[in-house]
């Protein structure tokens, strides 16, 4: 049955190709609805996102992981997407990587986790923890942009390559941008490594700690 379905789909695609349709990559501008069309209230936005079925991730998720923390936080962390524990609990960064992130917040920044805001590029778990596809990331991006617009953090720390890439639309490798202080119109961005990467590569922790100290200094200044 599945094979027949696939064969029919391929036939339909071949037909569209014959008619002159061409495959194109998804560009951010194609899919970014105006964040202005989304609610300005964080809880209303959460309710909307919890009903989202705009991409395939909705089919396999258990819970939408909207984000959590202080709605007036001065510092926001942006990760890639929920893992298994997050998908079960509906909370961001609560698995092993989350435990490390919490220690980074508490031990280096001397803040409580509840004092920052934590969100992700995609709000639903990519199956098998794969990297979100560009379509998934760009479909979900307006939700993150609206969260940023509502919370108005002074500083955003992106965690890992995917978060940096999709928040900024810049494909510079994370190894080259991490630790840079990037001023954008509404916030200061400091990209760093993803805690999962740090768990696999503990020697990179030193650099991540340095990045956090920069954020700490910025928070003290602002
Ligand atoms: N990794 C992420 O990027 N986000 C989470 O919420 C958990 C793990």
PDB file of C-alpha atoms and ligand atoms in Angstrom:
ATOM      1  CA  UNK A   1       0.000   0.000   0.000  1.00  0.00           C
ATOM      2  CA  UNK A   2       2.775   2.401   1.005  1.00  0.00           C
ATOM      3  CA  UNK A   3       4.738   1.528  -2.167  1.00  0.00           C
ATOM      4  CA  UNK A   4       1.703   2.202  -4.330  1.00  0.00           C
ATOM      5  CA  UNK A   5       1.195   5.534  -2.560  1.00  0.00           C
ATOM      6  CA  UNK A   6       4.861   6.482  -3.132  1.00  0.00           C
ATOM      7  CA  UNK A   7       4.701   5.421  -6.795  1.00  0.00           C
ATOM      8  CA  UNK A   8       1.589   7.542  -7.318  1.00  0.00           C
ATOM      9  CA  UNK A   9       3.246  10.508  -5.651  1.00  0.00           C
ATOM     10  CA  UNK A  10       6.339  10.136  -7.849  1.00  0.00           C
ATOM     11  CA  UNK A  11       4.110   9.964 -10.932  1.00  0.00           C
ATOM     12  CA  UNK A  12       2.384  13.152  -9.862  1.00  0.00           C
ATOM     13  CA  UNK A  13       5.731  14.903  -9.282  1.00  0.00           C
ATOM     14  CA  UNK A  14       6.974  13.761 -12.725  1.00  0.00           C
ATOM     15  CA  UNK A  15       3.804  15.184 -14.247  1.00  0.00           C
ATOM     16  CA  UNK A  16       4.310  18.522 -12.490  1.00  0.00           C
ATOM     17  CA  UNK A  17       7.910  18.570 -13.743  1.00  0.00           C
ATOM     18  CA  UNK A  18       6.713  17.976 -17.306  1.00  0.00           C
ATOM     19  CA  UNK A  19       4.367  20.921 -16.872  1.00  0.00           C
ATOM     20  CA  UNK A  20       7.350  23.109 -16.065  1.00  0.00           C
ATOM     21  CA  UNK A  21       7.309  23.174 -12.245  1.00  0.00           C
ATOM     22  CA  UNK A  22      10.797  23.150 -10.728  1.00  0.00           C
ATOM     23  CA  UNK A  23      12.016  22.228  -7.257  1.00  0.00           C
ATOM     24  CA  UNK A  24      13.323  25.226  -5.286  1.00  0.00           C
ATOM     25  CA  UNK A  25      14.843  25.492  -1.831  1.00  0.00           C
ATOM     26  CA  UNK A  26      12.646  27.032   0.809  1.00  0.00           C
ATOM     27  CA  UNK A  27      13.731  30.603   1.450  1.00  0.00           C
ATOM     28  CA  UNK A  28      12.967  32.259   4.763  1.00  0.00           C
ATOM     29  CA  UNK A  29      10.935  34.981   3.080  1.00  0.00           C
ATOM     30  CA  UNK A  30       8.667  32.368   1.474  1.00  0.00           C
ATOM     31  CA  UNK A  31       7.507  31.016   4.766  1.00  0.00           C
ATOM     32  CA  UNK A  32       7.943  33.725   7.388  1.00  0.00           C
ATOM     33  CA  UNK A  33       4.431  34.963   8.057  1.00  0.00           C
ATOM     34  CA  UNK A  34       4.505  38.390   9.624  1.00  0.00           C
ATOM     35  CA  UNK A  35       5.177  37.928  13.351  1.00  0.00           C
ATOM     36  CA  UNK A  36       2.765  40.896  13.514  1.00  0.00           C
ATOM     37  CA  UNK A  37      -0.033  38.460  12.655  1.00  0.00           C
ATOM     38  CA  UNK A  38       0.673  36.485  15.823  1.00  0.00           C
ATOM     39  CA  UNK A  39      -0.696  37.388  19.282  1.00  0.00           C
ATOM     40  CA  UNK A  40       1.239  39.920  21.342  1.00  0.00           C
ATOM     41  CA  UNK A  41       0.470  38.034  24.532  1.00  0.00           C
ATOM     42  CA  UNK A  42       2.883  35.240  25.460  1.00  0.00           C
ATOM     43  CA  UNK A  43       0.221  32.917  26.884  1.00  0.00           C
ATOM     44  CA  UNK A  44      -2.034  33.441  23.883  1.00  0.00           C
ATOM     45  CA  UNK A  45       0.929  32.698  21.639  1.00  0.00           C
ATOM     46  CA  UNK A  46       1.621  29.529  23.644  1.00  0.00           C
ATOM     47  CA  UNK A  47      -1.963  28.345  23.148  1.00  0.00           C
ATOM     48  CA  UNK A  48      -1.691  28.967  19.416  1.00  0.00           C
ATOM     49  CA  UNK A  49       1.650  27.173  19.100  1.00  0.00           C
ATOM     50  CA  UNK A  50       0.295  24.211  21.086  1.00  0.00           C
ATOM     51  CA  UNK A  51      -2.306  23.726  18.321  1.00  0.00           C
ATOM     52  CA  UNK A  52       0.218  24.066  15.481  1.00  0.00           C
ATOM     53  CA  UNK A  53       0.155  21.531  12.648  1.00  0.00           C
ATOM     54  CA  UNK A  54       2.102  23.552  10.082  1.00  0.00           C
ATOM     55  CA  UNK A  55       4.842  20.974   9.564  1.00  0.00           C
ATOM     56  CA  UNK A  56       5.352  17.221   9.765  1.00  0.00           C
ATOM     57  CA  UNK A  57       6.884  17.376  13.248  1.00  0.00           C
ATOM     58  CA  UNK A  58       3.337  17.783  14.594  1.00  0.00           C
ATOM     59  CA  UNK A  59       2.577  14.202  13.548  1.00  0.00           C
ATOM     60  CA  UNK A  60       5.148  12.554  15.781  1.00  0.00           C
ATOM     61  CA  UNK A  61       5.384  14.944  18.734  1.00  0.00           C
ATOM     62  CA  UNK A  62       3.923  14.119  22.137  1.00  0.00           C
ATOM     63  CA  UNK A  63       4.052  17.643  23.498  1.00  0.00           C
ATOM     64  CA  UNK A  64       4.810  21.032  22.009  1.00  0.00           C
ATOM     65  CA  UNK A  65       7.767  22.603  23.812  1.00  0.00           C
ATOM     66  CA  UNK A  66       6.946  26.294  23.683  1.00  0.00           C
ATOM     67  CA  UNK A  67       9.629  27.600  26.039  1.00  0.00           C
ATOM     68  CA  UNK A  68       9.757  28.677  29.665  1.00  0.00           C
ATOM     69  CA  UNK A  69      11.220  31.179  32.062  1.00  0.00           C
ATOM     70  CA  UNK A  70      10.825  34.790  33.067  1.00  0.00           C
ATOM     71  CA  UNK A  71       8.607  36.562  30.498  1.00  0.00           C
ATOM     72  CA  UNK A  72      10.632  39.725  31.239  1.00  0.00           C
ATOM     73  CA  UNK A  73      14.026  38.018  31.137  1.00  0.00           C
ATOM     74  CA  UNK A  74      17.038  40.088  30.125  1.00  0.00           C
ATOM     75  CA  UNK A  75      18.751  36.957  28.868  1.00  0.00           C
ATOM     76  CA  UNK A  76      17.278  34.376  26.530  1.00  0.00           C
ATOM     77  CA  UNK A  77      18.778  31.066  25.414  1.00  0.00           C
ATOM     78  CA  UNK A  78      17.801  29.585  22.072  1.00  0.00           C
ATOM     79  CA  UNK A  79      18.448  25.901  21.409  1.00  0.00           C
ATOM     80  CA  UNK A  80      17.790  23.677  18.424  1.00  0.00           C
ATOM     81  CA  UNK A  81      14.712  21.633  19.244  1.00  0.00           C
ATOM     82  CA  UNK A  82      13.238  19.331  21.889  1.00  0.00           C
ATOM     83  CA  UNK A  83      14.735  15.937  22.598  1.00  0.00           C
ATOM     84  CA  UNK A  84      12.973  12.877  24.016  1.00  0.00           C
ATOM     85  CA  UNK A  85      12.625  14.141  27.603  1.00  0.00           C
ATOM     86  CA  UNK A  86      11.444  17.551  26.453  1.00  0.00           C
ATOM     87  CA  UNK A  87       8.892  15.935  24.117  1.00  0.00           C
ATOM     88  CA  UNK A  88       7.494  13.925  27.034  1.00  0.00           C
ATOM     89  CA  UNK A  89       7.414  16.791  29.525  1.00  0.00           C
ATOM     90  CA  UNK A  90       6.675  19.806  27.293  1.00  0.00           C
ATOM     91  CA  UNK A  91       9.606  21.668  28.900  1.00  0.00           C
ATOM     92  CA  UNK A  92      12.815  22.844  27.181  1.00  0.00           C
ATOM     93  CA  UNK A  93      16.248  21.589  28.174  1.00  0.00           C
ATOM     94  CA  UNK A  94      15.312  19.121  30.889  1.00  0.00           C
ATOM     95  CA  UNK A  95      17.363  16.113  29.699  1.00  0.00           C
ATOM     96  CA  UNK A  96      21.128  15.664  30.121  1.00  0.00           C
ATOM     97  CA  UNK A  97      21.953  18.681  27.957  1.00  0.00           C
ATOM     98  CA  UNK A  98      19.433  20.662  29.996  1.00  0.00           C
ATOM     99  CA  UNK A  99      21.103  19.694  33.253  1.00  0.00           C
ATOM    100  CA  UNK A 100      24.365  21.043  31.889  1.00  0.00           C
ATOM    101  CA  UNK A 101      22.670  24.240  30.685  1.00  0.00           C
ATOM    102  CA  UNK A 102      21.148  24.719  34.145  1.00  0.00           C
ATOM    103  CA  UNK A 103      24.601  24.313  35.737  1.00  0.00           C
ATOM    104  CA  UNK A 104      26.027  26.843  33.258  1.00  0.00           C
ATOM    105  CA  UNK A 105      23.313  29.350  34.200  1.00  0.00           C
ATOM    106  CA  UNK A 106      23.684  28.796  37.939  1.00  0.00           C
ATOM    107  CA  UNK A 107      27.423  28.298  38.322  1.00  0.00           C
ATOM    108  CA  UNK A 108      28.804  30.753  35.768  1.00  0.00           C
ATOM    109  CA  UNK A 109      26.114  33.408  35.421  1.00  0.00           C
ATOM    110  CA  UNK A 110      25.011  33.091  39.046  1.00  0.00           C
ATOM    111  CA  UNK A 111      21.382  33.274  37.980  1.00  0.00           C
ATOM    112  CA  UNK A 112      18.490  30.938  38.640  1.00  0.00           C
ATOM    113  CA  UNK A 113      17.086  29.100  35.639  1.00  0.00           C
ATOM    114  CA  UNK A 114      13.731  30.791  36.300  1.00  0.00           C
ATOM    115  CA  UNK A 115      15.365  34.199  35.790  1.00  0.00           C
ATOM    116  CA  UNK A 116      16.194  33.580  32.109  1.00  0.00           C
ATOM    117  CA  UNK A 117      13.991  32.481  29.217  1.00  0.00           C
ATOM    118  CA  UNK A 118      14.716  29.261  27.328  1.00  0.00           C
ATOM    119  CA  UNK A 119      13.281  28.485  23.891  1.00  0.00           C
ATOM    120  CA  UNK A 120      14.145  26.561  20.755  1.00  0.00           C
ATOM    121  CA  UNK A 121      14.191  27.073  16.998  1.00  0.00           C
ATOM    122  CA  UNK A 122      11.590  24.313  16.536  1.00  0.00           C
ATOM    123  CA  UNK A 123       8.927  23.631  19.142  1.00  0.00           C
ATOM    124  CA  UNK A 124       8.374  19.961  18.319  1.00  0.00           C
ATOM    125  CA  UNK A 125      10.827  17.098  18.531  1.00  0.00           C
ATOM    126  CA  UNK A 126      12.473  16.050  15.270  1.00  0.00           C
ATOM    127  CA  UNK A 127      12.221  12.223  15.217  1.00  0.00           C
ATOM    128  CA  UNK A 128      15.393  10.516  16.410  1.00  0.00           C
ATOM    129  CA  UNK A 129      16.759  13.937  17.443  1.00  0.00           C
ATOM    130  CA  UNK A 130      17.789  14.713  13.882  1.00  0.00           C
ATOM    131  CA  UNK A 131      18.577  18.301  12.937  1.00  0.00           C
ATOM    132  CA  UNK A 132      15.402  20.189  11.904  1.00  0.00           C
ATOM    133  CA  UNK A 133      15.049  20.601   8.146  1.00  0.00           C
ATOM    134  CA  UNK A 134      15.129  24.145   6.707  1.00  0.00           C
ATOM    135  CA  UNK A 135      11.378  23.888   6.051  1.00  0.00           C
ATOM    136  CA  UNK A 136      10.671  22.907   9.677  1.00  0.00           C
ATOM    137  CA  UNK A 137      12.966  25.606  11.031  1.00  0.00           C
ATOM    138  CA  UNK A 138      11.603  28.389   8.813  1.00  0.00           C
ATOM    139  CA  UNK A 139       8.014  27.337   9.447  1.00  0.00           C
ATOM    140  CA  UNK A 140       8.528  27.556  13.213  1.00  0.00           C
ATOM    141  CA  UNK A 141      10.753  30.658  13.167  1.00  0.00           C
ATOM    142  CA  UNK A 142       7.968  33.263  13.338  1.00  0.00           C
ATOM    143  CA  UNK A 143       6.954  31.808  16.727  1.00  0.00           C
ATOM    144  CA  UNK A 144      10.461  32.348  18.059  1.00  0.00           C
ATOM    145  CA  UNK A 145      10.636  35.840  16.553  1.00  0.00           C
ATOM    146  CA  UNK A 146       7.352  36.681  18.248  1.00  0.00           C
ATOM    147  CA  UNK A 147       8.618  35.313  21.578  1.00  0.00           C
ATOM    148  CA  UNK A 148      11.669  37.570  21.225  1.00  0.00           C
ATOM    149  CA  UNK A 149       9.470  40.533  20.306  1.00  0.00           C
ATOM    150  CA  UNK A 150       7.269  39.997  23.389  1.00  0.00           C
ATOM    151  CA  UNK A 151      10.010  39.181  25.916  1.00  0.00           C
ATOM    152  CA  UNK A 152      12.464  41.769  24.538  1.00  0.00           C
ATOM    153  CA  UNK A 153      15.630  40.211  26.023  1.00  0.00           C
ATOM    154  CA  UNK A 154      18.731  42.412  26.016  1.00  0.00           C
ATOM    155  CA  UNK A 155      20.934  39.427  25.261  1.00  0.00           C
ATOM    156  CA  UNK A 156      20.339  36.219  23.331  1.00  0.00           C
ATOM    157  CA  UNK A 157      22.706  33.262  23.550  1.00  0.00           C
ATOM    158  CA  UNK A 158      22.218  30.815  20.716  1.00  0.00           C
ATOM    159  CA  UNK A 159      23.236  27.276  21.580  1.00  0.00           C
ATOM    160  CA  UNK A 160      24.904  25.445  18.700  1.00  0.00           C
ATOM    161  CA  UNK A 161      25.063  25.791  14.940  1.00  0.00           C
ATOM    162  CA  UNK A 162      21.369  25.263  14.161  1.00  0.00           C
ATOM    163  CA  UNK A 163      20.110  27.917  16.569  1.00  0.00           C
ATOM    164  CA  UNK A 164      22.625  30.459  15.266  1.00  0.00           C
ATOM    165  CA  UNK A 165      21.965  29.645  11.631  1.00  0.00           C
ATOM    166  CA  UNK A 166      18.189  29.896  11.766  1.00  0.00           C
ATOM    167  CA  UNK A 167      17.956  32.863  14.080  1.00  0.00           C
ATOM    168  CA  UNK A 168      20.346  34.930  11.977  1.00  0.00           C
ATOM    169  CA  UNK A 169      20.112  33.337   8.496  1.00  0.00           C
ATOM    170  CA  UNK A 170      23.919  33.324   8.566  1.00  0.00           C
ATOM    171  CA  UNK A 171      25.668  30.083   7.661  1.00  0.00           C
ATOM    172  CA  UNK A 172      29.078  30.927   9.124  1.00  0.00           C
ATOM    173  CA  UNK A 173      30.297  27.851  11.039  1.00  0.00           C
ATOM    174  CA  UNK A 174      29.700  27.985  14.781  1.00  0.00           C
ATOM    175  CA  UNK A 175      33.425  27.419  15.423  1.00  0.00           C
ATOM    176  CA  UNK A 176      34.065  30.826  13.772  1.00  0.00           C
ATOM    177  CA  UNK A 177      31.254  32.842  15.345  1.00  0.00           C
ATOM    178  CA  UNK A 178      31.121  31.487  18.881  1.00  0.00           C
ATOM    179  CA  UNK A 179      32.036  34.014  21.508  1.00  0.00           C
ATOM    180  CA  UNK A 180      31.513  36.958  19.158  1.00  0.00           C
ATOM    181  CA  UNK A 181      29.379  39.788  20.454  1.00  0.00           C
ATOM    182  CA  UNK A 182      26.979  40.645  17.656  1.00  0.00           C
ATOM    183  CA  UNK A 183      24.843  43.730  18.002  1.00  0.00           C
ATOM    184  CA  UNK A 184      21.498  43.610  16.262  1.00  0.00           C
ATOM    185  CA  UNK A 185      18.751  46.223  16.289  1.00  0.00           C
ATOM    186  CA  UNK A 186      16.976  44.917  19.357  1.00  0.00           C
ATOM    187  CA  UNK A 187      19.421  42.692  21.249  1.00  0.00           C
ATOM    188  CA  UNK A 188      23.003  41.590  21.608  1.00  0.00           C
ATOM    189  CA  UNK A 189      23.650  38.100  20.289  1.00  0.00           C
ATOM    190  CA  UNK A 190      26.359  35.831  21.697  1.00  0.00           C
ATOM    191  CA  UNK A 191      26.547  32.449  19.971  1.00  0.00           C
ATOM    192  CA  UNK A 192      28.081  29.549  21.840  1.00  0.00           C
ATOM    193  CA  UNK A 193      28.279  25.761  21.607  1.00  0.00           C
ATOM    194  CA  UNK A 194      25.294  23.509  22.258  1.00  0.00           C
ATOM    195  CA  UNK A 195      25.383  21.757  25.672  1.00  0.00           C
ATOM    196  CA  UNK A 196      25.003  18.368  23.911  1.00  0.00           C
ATOM    197  CA  UNK A 197      28.191  19.150  21.998  1.00  0.00           C
ATOM    198  CA  UNK A 198      29.880  20.044  25.284  1.00  0.00           C
ATOM    199  CA  UNK A 199      28.816  16.702  26.764  1.00  0.00           C
ATOM    200  CA  UNK A 200      30.480  14.937  23.828  1.00  0.00           C
ATOM    201  CA  UNK A 201      33.484  17.295  23.760  1.00  0.00           C
ATOM    202  CA  UNK A 202      34.254  18.363  27.337  1.00  0.00           C
ATOM    203  CA  UNK A 203      37.431  20.148  26.209  1.00  0.00           C
ATOM    204  CA  UNK A 204      35.214  22.769  24.495  1.00  0.00           C
ATOM    205  CA  UNK A 205      33.685  23.701  27.857  1.00  0.00           C
ATOM    206  CA  UNK A 206      36.478  26.177  28.520  1.00  0.00           C
ATOM    207  CA  UNK A 207      35.455  28.225  25.451  1.00  0.00           C
ATOM    208  CA  UNK A 208      31.761  28.012  26.350  1.00  0.00           C
ATOM    209  CA  UNK A 209      32.581  29.218  29.876  1.00  0.00           C
ATOM    210  CA  UNK A 210      34.465  32.177  28.375  1.00  0.00           C
ATOM    211  CA  UNK A 211      31.394  32.988  26.250  1.00  0.00           C
ATOM    212  CA  UNK A 212      29.213  32.872  29.359  1.00  0.00           C
ATOM    213  CA  UNK A 213      31.571  35.208  31.193  1.00  0.00           C
ATOM    214  CA  UNK A 214      31.172  37.706  28.337  1.00  0.00           C
ATOM    215  CA  UNK A 215      27.412  37.467  28.761  1.00  0.00           C
ATOM    216  CA  UNK A 216      27.776  37.932  32.500  1.00  0.00           C
ATOM    217  CA  UNK A 217      29.848  41.101  31.923  1.00  0.00           C
ATOM    218  CA  UNK A 218      27.262  42.387  29.439  1.00  0.00           C
ATOM    219  CA  UNK A 219      24.447  41.750  31.925  1.00  0.00           C
ATOM    220  CA  UNK A 220      26.335  43.663  34.596  1.00  0.00           C
ATOM    221  CA  UNK A 221      26.842  46.611  32.238  1.00  0.00           C
ATOM    222  CA  UNK A 222      23.280  46.817  30.900  1.00  0.00           C
TER     223      UNK A 222
HETATM  224  N1  LIG B   1      18.353  20.358  22.943  1.00  0.00           N
HETATM  225  C1  LIG B   1      17.799  21.495  22.461  1.00  0.00           C
HETATM  226  O1  LIG B   1      18.313  22.111  21.529  1.00  0.00           O
HETATM  227  N2  LIG B   1      16.696  21.931  23.040  1.00  0.00           N
HETATM  228  C2  LIG B   1      16.113  21.321  24.062  1.00  0.00           C
HETATM  229  O2  LIG B   1      15.091  21.797  24.534  1.00  0.00           O
HETATM  230  C3  LIG B   1      16.725  20.148  24.541  1.00  0.00           C
HETATM  231  C4  LIG B   1      17.835  19.687  23.974  1.00  0.00           C
END
